[in-house]
PDB file of C-alpha atoms in Angstrom:
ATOM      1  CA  UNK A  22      43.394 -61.375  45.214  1.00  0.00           C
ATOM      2  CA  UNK A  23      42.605 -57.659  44.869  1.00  0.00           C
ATOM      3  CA  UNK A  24      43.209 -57.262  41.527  1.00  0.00           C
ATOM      4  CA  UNK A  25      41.441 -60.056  40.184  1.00  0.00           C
ATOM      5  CA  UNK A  26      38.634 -58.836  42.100  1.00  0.00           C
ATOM      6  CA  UNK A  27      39.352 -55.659  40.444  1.00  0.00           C
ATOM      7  CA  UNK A  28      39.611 -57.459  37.079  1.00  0.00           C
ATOM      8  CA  UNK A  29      36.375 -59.216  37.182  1.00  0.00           C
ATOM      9  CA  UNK A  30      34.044 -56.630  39.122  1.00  0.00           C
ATOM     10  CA  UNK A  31      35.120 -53.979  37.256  1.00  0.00           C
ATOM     11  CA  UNK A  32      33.861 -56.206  33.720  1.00  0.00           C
ATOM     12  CA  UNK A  33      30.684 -56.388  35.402  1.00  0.00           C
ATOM     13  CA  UNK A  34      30.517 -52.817  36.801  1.00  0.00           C
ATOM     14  CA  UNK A  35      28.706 -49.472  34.445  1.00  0.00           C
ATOM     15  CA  UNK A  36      27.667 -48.362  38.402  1.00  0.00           C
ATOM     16  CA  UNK A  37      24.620 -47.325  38.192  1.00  0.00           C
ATOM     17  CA  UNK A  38      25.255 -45.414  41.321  1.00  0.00           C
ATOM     18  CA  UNK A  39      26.602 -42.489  39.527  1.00  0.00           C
ATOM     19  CA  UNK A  40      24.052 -41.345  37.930  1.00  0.00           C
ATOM     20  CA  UNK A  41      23.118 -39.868  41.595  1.00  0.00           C
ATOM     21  CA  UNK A  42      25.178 -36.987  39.772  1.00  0.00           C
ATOM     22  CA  UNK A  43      22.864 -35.933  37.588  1.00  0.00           C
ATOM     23  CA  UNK A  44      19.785 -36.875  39.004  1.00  0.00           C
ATOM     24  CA  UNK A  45      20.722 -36.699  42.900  1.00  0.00           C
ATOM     25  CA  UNK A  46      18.075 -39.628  43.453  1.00  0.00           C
ATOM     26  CA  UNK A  47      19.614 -42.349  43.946  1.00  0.00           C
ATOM     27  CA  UNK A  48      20.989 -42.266  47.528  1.00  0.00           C
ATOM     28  CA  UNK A  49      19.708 -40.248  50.313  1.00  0.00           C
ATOM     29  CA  UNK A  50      22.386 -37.622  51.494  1.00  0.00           C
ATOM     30  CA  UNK A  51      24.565 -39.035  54.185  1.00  0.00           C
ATOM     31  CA  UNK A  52      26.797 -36.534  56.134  1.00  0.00           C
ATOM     32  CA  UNK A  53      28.479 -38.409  58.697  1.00  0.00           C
ATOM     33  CA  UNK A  54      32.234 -38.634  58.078  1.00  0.00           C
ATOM     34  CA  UNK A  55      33.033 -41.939  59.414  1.00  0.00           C
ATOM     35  CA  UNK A  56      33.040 -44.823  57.171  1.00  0.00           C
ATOM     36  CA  UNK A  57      32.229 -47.533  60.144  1.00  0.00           C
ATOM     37  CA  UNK A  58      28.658 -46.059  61.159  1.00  0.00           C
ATOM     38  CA  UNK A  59      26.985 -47.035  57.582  1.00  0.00           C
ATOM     39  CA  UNK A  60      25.889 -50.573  58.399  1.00  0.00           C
ATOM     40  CA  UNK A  61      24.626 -52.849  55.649  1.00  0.00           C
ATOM     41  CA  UNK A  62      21.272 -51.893  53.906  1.00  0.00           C
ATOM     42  CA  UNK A  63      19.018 -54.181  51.426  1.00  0.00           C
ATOM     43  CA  UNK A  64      20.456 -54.100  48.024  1.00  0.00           C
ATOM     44  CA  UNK A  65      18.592 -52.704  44.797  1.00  0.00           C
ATOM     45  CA  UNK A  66      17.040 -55.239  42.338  1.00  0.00           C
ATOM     46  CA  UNK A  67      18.906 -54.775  39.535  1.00  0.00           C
ATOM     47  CA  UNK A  68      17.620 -54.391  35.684  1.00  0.00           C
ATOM     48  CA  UNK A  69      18.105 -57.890  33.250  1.00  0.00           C
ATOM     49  CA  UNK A  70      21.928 -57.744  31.904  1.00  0.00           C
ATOM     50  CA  UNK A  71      22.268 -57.898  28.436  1.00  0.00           C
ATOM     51  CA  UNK A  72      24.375 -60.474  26.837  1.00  0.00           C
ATOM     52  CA  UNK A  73      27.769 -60.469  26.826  1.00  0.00           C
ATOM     53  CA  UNK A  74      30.586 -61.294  25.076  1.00  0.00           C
ATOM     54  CA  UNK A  75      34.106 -62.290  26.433  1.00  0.00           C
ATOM     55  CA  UNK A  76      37.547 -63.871  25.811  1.00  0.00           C
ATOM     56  CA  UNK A  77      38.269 -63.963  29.857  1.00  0.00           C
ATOM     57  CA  UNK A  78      36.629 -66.275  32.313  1.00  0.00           C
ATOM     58  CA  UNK A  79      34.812 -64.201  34.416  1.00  0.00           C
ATOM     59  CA  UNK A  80      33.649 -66.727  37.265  1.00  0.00           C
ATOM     60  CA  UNK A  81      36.691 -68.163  37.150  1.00  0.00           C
ATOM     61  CA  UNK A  82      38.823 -64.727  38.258  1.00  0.00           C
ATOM     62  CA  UNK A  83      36.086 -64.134  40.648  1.00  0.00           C
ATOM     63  CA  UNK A  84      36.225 -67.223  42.846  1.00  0.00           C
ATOM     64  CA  UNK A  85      39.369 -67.822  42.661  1.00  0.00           C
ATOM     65  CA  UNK A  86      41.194 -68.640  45.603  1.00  0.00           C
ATOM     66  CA  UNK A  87      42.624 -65.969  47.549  1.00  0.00           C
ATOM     67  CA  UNK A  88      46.574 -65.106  46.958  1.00  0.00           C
ATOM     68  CA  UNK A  89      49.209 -63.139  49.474  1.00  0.00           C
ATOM     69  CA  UNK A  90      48.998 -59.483  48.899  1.00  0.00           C
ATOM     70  CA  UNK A  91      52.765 -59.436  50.245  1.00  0.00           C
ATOM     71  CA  UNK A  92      54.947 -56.819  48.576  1.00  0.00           C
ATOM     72  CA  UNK A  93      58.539 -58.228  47.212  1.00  0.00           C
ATOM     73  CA  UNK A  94      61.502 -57.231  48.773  1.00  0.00           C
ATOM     74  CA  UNK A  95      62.322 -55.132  46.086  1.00  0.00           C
ATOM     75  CA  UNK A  96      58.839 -53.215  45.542  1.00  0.00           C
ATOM     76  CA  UNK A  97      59.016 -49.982  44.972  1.00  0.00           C
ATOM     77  CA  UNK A  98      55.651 -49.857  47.185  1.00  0.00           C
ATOM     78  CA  UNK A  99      57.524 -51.315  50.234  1.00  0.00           C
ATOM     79  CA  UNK A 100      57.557 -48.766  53.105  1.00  0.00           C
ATOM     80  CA  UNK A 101      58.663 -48.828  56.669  1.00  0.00           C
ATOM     81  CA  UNK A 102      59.705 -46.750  59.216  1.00  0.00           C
ATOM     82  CA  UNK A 103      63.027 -45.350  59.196  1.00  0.00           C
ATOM     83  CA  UNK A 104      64.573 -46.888  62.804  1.00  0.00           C
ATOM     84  CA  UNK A 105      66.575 -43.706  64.164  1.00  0.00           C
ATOM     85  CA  UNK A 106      68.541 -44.526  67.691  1.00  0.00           C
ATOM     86  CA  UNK A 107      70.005 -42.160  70.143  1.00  0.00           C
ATOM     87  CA  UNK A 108      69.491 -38.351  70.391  1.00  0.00           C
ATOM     88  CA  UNK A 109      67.356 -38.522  67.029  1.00  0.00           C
ATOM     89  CA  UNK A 110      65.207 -41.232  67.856  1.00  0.00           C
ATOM     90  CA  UNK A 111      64.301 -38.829  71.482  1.00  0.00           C
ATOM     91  CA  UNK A 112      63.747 -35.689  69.703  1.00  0.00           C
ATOM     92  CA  UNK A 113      61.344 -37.728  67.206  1.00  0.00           C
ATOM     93  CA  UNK A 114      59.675 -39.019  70.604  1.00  0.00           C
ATOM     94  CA  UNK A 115      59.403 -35.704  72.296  1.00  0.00           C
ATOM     95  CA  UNK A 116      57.644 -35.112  68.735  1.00  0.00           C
ATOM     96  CA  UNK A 117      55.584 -37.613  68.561  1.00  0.00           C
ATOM     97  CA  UNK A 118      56.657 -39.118  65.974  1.00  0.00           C
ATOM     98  CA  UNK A 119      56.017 -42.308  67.472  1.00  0.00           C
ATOM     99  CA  UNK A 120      52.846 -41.658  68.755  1.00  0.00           C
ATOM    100  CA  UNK A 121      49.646 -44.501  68.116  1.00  0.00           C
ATOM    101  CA  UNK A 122      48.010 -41.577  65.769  1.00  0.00           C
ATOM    102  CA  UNK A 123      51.124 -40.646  64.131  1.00  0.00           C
ATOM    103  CA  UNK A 124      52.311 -44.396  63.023  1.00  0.00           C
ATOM    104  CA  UNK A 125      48.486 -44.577  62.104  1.00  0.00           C
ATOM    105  CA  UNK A 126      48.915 -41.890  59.933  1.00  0.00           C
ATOM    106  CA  UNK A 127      51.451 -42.820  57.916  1.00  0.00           C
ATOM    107  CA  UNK A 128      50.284 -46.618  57.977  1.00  0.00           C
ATOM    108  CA  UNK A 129      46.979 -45.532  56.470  1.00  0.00           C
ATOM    109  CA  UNK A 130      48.940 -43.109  53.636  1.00  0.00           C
ATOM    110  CA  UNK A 131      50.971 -46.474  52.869  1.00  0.00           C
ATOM    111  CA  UNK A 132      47.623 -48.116  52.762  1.00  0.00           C
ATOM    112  CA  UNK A 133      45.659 -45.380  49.975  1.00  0.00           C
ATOM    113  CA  UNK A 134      49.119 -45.316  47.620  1.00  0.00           C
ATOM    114  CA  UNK A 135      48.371 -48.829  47.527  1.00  0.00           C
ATOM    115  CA  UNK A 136      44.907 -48.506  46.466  1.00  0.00           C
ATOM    116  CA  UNK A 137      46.155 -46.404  44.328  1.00  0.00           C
ATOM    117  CA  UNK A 138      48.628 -48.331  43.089  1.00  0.00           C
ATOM    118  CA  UNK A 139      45.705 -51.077  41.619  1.00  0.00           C
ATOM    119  CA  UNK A 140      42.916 -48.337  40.507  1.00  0.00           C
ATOM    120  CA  UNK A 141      45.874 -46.858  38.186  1.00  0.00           C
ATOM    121  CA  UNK A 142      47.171 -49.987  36.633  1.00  0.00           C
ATOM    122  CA  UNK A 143      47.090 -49.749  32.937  1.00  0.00           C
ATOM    123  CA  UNK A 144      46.095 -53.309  32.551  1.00  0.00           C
ATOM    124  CA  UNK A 145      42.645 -52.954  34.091  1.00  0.00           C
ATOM    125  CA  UNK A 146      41.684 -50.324  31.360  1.00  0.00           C
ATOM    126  CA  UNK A 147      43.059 -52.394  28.306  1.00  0.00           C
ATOM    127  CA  UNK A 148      41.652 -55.591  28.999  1.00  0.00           C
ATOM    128  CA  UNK A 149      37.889 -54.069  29.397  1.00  0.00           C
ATOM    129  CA  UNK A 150      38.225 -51.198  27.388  1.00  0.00           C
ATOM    130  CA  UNK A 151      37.858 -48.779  29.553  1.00  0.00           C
ATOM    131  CA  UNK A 152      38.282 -44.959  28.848  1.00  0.00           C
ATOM    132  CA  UNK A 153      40.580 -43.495  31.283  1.00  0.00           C
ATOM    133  CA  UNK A 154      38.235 -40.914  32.731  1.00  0.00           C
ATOM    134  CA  UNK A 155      37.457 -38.718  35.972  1.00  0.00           C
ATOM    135  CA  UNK A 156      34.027 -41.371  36.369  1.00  0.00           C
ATOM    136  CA  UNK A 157      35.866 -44.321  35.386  1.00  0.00           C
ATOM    137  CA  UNK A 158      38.811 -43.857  37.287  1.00  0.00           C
ATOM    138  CA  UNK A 159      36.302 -42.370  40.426  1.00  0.00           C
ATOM    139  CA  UNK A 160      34.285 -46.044  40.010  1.00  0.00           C
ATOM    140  CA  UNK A 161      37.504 -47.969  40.507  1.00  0.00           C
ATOM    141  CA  UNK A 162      38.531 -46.288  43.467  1.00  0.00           C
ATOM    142  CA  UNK A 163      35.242 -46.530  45.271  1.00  0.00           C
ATOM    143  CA  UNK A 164      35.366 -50.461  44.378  1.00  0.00           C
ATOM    144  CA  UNK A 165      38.861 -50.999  45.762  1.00  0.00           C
ATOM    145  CA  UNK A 166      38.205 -48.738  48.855  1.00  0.00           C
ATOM    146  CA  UNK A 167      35.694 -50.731  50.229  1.00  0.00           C
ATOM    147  CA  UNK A 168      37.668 -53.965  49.530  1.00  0.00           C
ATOM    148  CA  UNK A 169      40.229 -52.301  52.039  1.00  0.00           C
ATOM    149  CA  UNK A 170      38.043 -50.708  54.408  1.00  0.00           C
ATOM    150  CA  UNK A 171      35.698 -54.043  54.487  1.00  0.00           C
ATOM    151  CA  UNK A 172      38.908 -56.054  55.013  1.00  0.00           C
ATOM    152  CA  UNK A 173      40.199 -53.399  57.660  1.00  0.00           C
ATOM    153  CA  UNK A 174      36.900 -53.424  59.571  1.00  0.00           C
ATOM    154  CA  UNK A 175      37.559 -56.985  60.066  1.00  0.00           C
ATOM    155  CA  UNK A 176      40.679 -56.596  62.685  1.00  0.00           C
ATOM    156  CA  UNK A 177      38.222 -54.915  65.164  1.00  0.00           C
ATOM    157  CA  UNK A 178      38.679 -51.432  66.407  1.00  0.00           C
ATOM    158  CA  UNK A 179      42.021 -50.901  65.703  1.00  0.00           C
ATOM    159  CA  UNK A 180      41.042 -51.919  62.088  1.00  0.00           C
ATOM    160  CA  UNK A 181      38.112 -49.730  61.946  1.00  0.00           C
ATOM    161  CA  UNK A 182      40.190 -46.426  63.554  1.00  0.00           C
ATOM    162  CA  UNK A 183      43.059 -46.971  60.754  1.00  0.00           C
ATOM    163  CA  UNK A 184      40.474 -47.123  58.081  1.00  0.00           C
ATOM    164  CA  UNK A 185      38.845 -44.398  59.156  1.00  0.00           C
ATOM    165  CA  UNK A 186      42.720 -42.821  58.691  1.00  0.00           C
ATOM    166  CA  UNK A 187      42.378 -44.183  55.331  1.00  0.00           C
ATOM    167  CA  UNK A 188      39.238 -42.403  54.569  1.00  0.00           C
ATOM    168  CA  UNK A 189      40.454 -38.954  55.215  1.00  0.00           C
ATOM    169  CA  UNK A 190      43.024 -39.318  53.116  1.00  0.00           C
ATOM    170  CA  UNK A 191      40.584 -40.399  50.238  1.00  0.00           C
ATOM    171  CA  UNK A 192      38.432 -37.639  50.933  1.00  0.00           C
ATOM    172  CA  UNK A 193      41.067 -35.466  50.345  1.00  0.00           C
ATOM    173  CA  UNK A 194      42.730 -36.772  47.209  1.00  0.00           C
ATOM    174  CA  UNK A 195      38.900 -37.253  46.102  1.00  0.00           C
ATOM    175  CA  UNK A 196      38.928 -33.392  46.418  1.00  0.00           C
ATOM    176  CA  UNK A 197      41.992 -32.492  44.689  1.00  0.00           C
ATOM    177  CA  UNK A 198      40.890 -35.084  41.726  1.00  0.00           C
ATOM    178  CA  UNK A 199      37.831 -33.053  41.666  1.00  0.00           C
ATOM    179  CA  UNK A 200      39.635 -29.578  41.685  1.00  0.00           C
ATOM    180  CA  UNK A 201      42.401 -30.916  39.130  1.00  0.00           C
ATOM    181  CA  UNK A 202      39.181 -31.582  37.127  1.00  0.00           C
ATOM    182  CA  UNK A 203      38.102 -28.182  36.469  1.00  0.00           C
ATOM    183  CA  UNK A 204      35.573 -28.061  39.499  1.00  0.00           C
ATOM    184  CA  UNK A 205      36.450 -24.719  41.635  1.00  0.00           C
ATOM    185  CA  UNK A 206      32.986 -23.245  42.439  1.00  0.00           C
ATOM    186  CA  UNK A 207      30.719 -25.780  43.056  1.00  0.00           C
ATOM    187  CA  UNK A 208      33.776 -27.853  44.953  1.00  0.00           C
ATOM    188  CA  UNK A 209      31.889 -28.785  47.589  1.00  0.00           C
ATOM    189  CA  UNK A 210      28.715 -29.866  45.972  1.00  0.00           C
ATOM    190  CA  UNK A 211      30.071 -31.701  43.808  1.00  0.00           C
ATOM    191  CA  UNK A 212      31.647 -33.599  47.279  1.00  0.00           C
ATOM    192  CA  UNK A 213      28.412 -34.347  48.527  1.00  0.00           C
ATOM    193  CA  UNK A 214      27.416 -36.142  45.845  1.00  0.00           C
ATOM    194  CA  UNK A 215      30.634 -37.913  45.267  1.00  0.00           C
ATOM    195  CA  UNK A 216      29.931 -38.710  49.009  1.00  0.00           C
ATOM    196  CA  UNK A 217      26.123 -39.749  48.528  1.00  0.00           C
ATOM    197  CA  UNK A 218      27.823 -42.362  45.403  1.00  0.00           C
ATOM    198  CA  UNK A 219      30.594 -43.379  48.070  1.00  0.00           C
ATOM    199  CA  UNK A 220      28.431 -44.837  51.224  1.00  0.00           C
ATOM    200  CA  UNK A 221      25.454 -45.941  48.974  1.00  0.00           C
ATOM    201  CA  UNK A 222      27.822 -48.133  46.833  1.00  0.00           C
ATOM    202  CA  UNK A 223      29.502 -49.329  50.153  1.00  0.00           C
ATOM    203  CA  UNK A 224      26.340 -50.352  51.751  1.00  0.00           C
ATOM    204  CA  UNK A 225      24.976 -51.871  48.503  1.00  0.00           C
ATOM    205  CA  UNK A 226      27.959 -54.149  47.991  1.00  0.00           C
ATOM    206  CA  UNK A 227      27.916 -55.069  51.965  1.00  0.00           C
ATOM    207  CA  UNK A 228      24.309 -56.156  51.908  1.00  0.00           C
ATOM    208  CA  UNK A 229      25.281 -58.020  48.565  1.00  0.00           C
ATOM    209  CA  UNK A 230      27.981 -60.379  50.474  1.00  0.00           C
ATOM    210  CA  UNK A 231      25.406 -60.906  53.914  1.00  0.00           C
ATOM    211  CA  UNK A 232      24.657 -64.889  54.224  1.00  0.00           C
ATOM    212  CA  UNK A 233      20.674 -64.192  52.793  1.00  0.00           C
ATOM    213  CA  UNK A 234      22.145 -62.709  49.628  1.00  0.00           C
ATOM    214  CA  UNK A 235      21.823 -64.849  46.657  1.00  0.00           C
ATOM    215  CA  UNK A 236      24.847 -66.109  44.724  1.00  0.00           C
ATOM    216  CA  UNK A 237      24.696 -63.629  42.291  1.00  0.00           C
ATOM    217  CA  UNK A 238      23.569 -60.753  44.379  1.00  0.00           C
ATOM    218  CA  UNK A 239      26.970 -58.877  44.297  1.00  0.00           C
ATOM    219  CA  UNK A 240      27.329 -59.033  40.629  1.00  0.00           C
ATOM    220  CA  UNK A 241      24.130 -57.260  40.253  1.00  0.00           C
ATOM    221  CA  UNK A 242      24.741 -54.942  42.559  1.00  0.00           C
ATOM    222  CA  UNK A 243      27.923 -53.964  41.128  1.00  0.00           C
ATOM    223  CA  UNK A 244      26.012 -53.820  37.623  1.00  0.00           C
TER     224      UNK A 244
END
């Protein structure tokens, strides 16, 4: 399901959202770290769309019904723990290797290359044309983070700890895609306002799915 959600959103999706870059007004600055305390806020009305046309069948991707997001045996995606026995498996103990926070760890890692994994296939910037670029790319991963992290938050507390796991680790890659980008100065910033674009796209596309919102709602949040 992910990436035709991907597919179709992304169609849809010029987020407005970032032009909090250059003009810094569109979301108010939010500095708390953890993902889970922004709860849902009343979407923006959104300007008229102008027409559109398209070879791919855009409400047709988008409610779709959902498929397994099971990797093959085969995928070079897969990853599980290796199972060590005897002394190893103590030392790795004594080490904590097996500790709640370390398996959470490297669950969540498994989870972001996976994110990954969709934001970089090529076939999402053929179909729509996109140009592969720092925005683009940024827009993308946004999108399919809060698909995860909405999904995660759904499995309770243990959900909502590993995605905030999860989160960390895009913050970081977020900051080494920023630094790869030329930014060395103004680093942190420019972080704050990738971090304003972050939790008041989240919130937007929340408030777009709550049982009030209209049919359409998401879509023009996303636009």
């Amino acid at each position: 399901m992910l990436p035709r959600w991907s597919r179709a959103l992304i169609h849809l999706s010029k987020l407005r959202s970032f032009n909090s870059i250059e003009s810094g007004k569109d979301f108010s600055l939010i500095h708390c770290q953890s993902y889970a305390a922004v709860a849902p806020a009343p979407a923006p009305s959104a300007d008229s769309f102008p027409p559109t046309k398209s070879s791919v069948n855009l409400d047709k991707m988008f409610w779709s019904k959902p498929c397994s997001l099971a990797l093959a045996p085969d995928s070079p995606l897969r990853v599980e723990d290796p199972k060590y026995e005897g002394i190893r498996r103590i030392v790795l103990k004594m080490m904590l290797f097996y500790s709640k926070q370390s398996k959470s760890i490297r669950g969540a890692n498994v989870i972001y290359r996976r994110v990954l994994s969709q934001v970089d296939k090529p076939a999402i910037y053929e179909v729509f044309s996109l140009e592969k670029t720092f925005r683009m790319t940024f827009s993308l991963l946004v999108l399919h983070m809060w698909l995860c992290l909405r999904r995660l938050k759904a499995e309770g507390k243990d959900g909502v700890e590993l995605g905030q796991y999860v989160y960390e680790i895009y913050n970081h890659d977020v900051e080494l895609r920023v630094s790869k980008a030329g930014v060395n100065l103004l680093l942190t910033k420019w972080m704050k306002e990738l971090e304003k674009i972050f939790y008041g796209n989240i919130v937007a596309y929340d408030a777009a799915l709550l049982p009030e919102a209209t049919h359409e709602e998401l879509t023009e949040v996303i636009w």
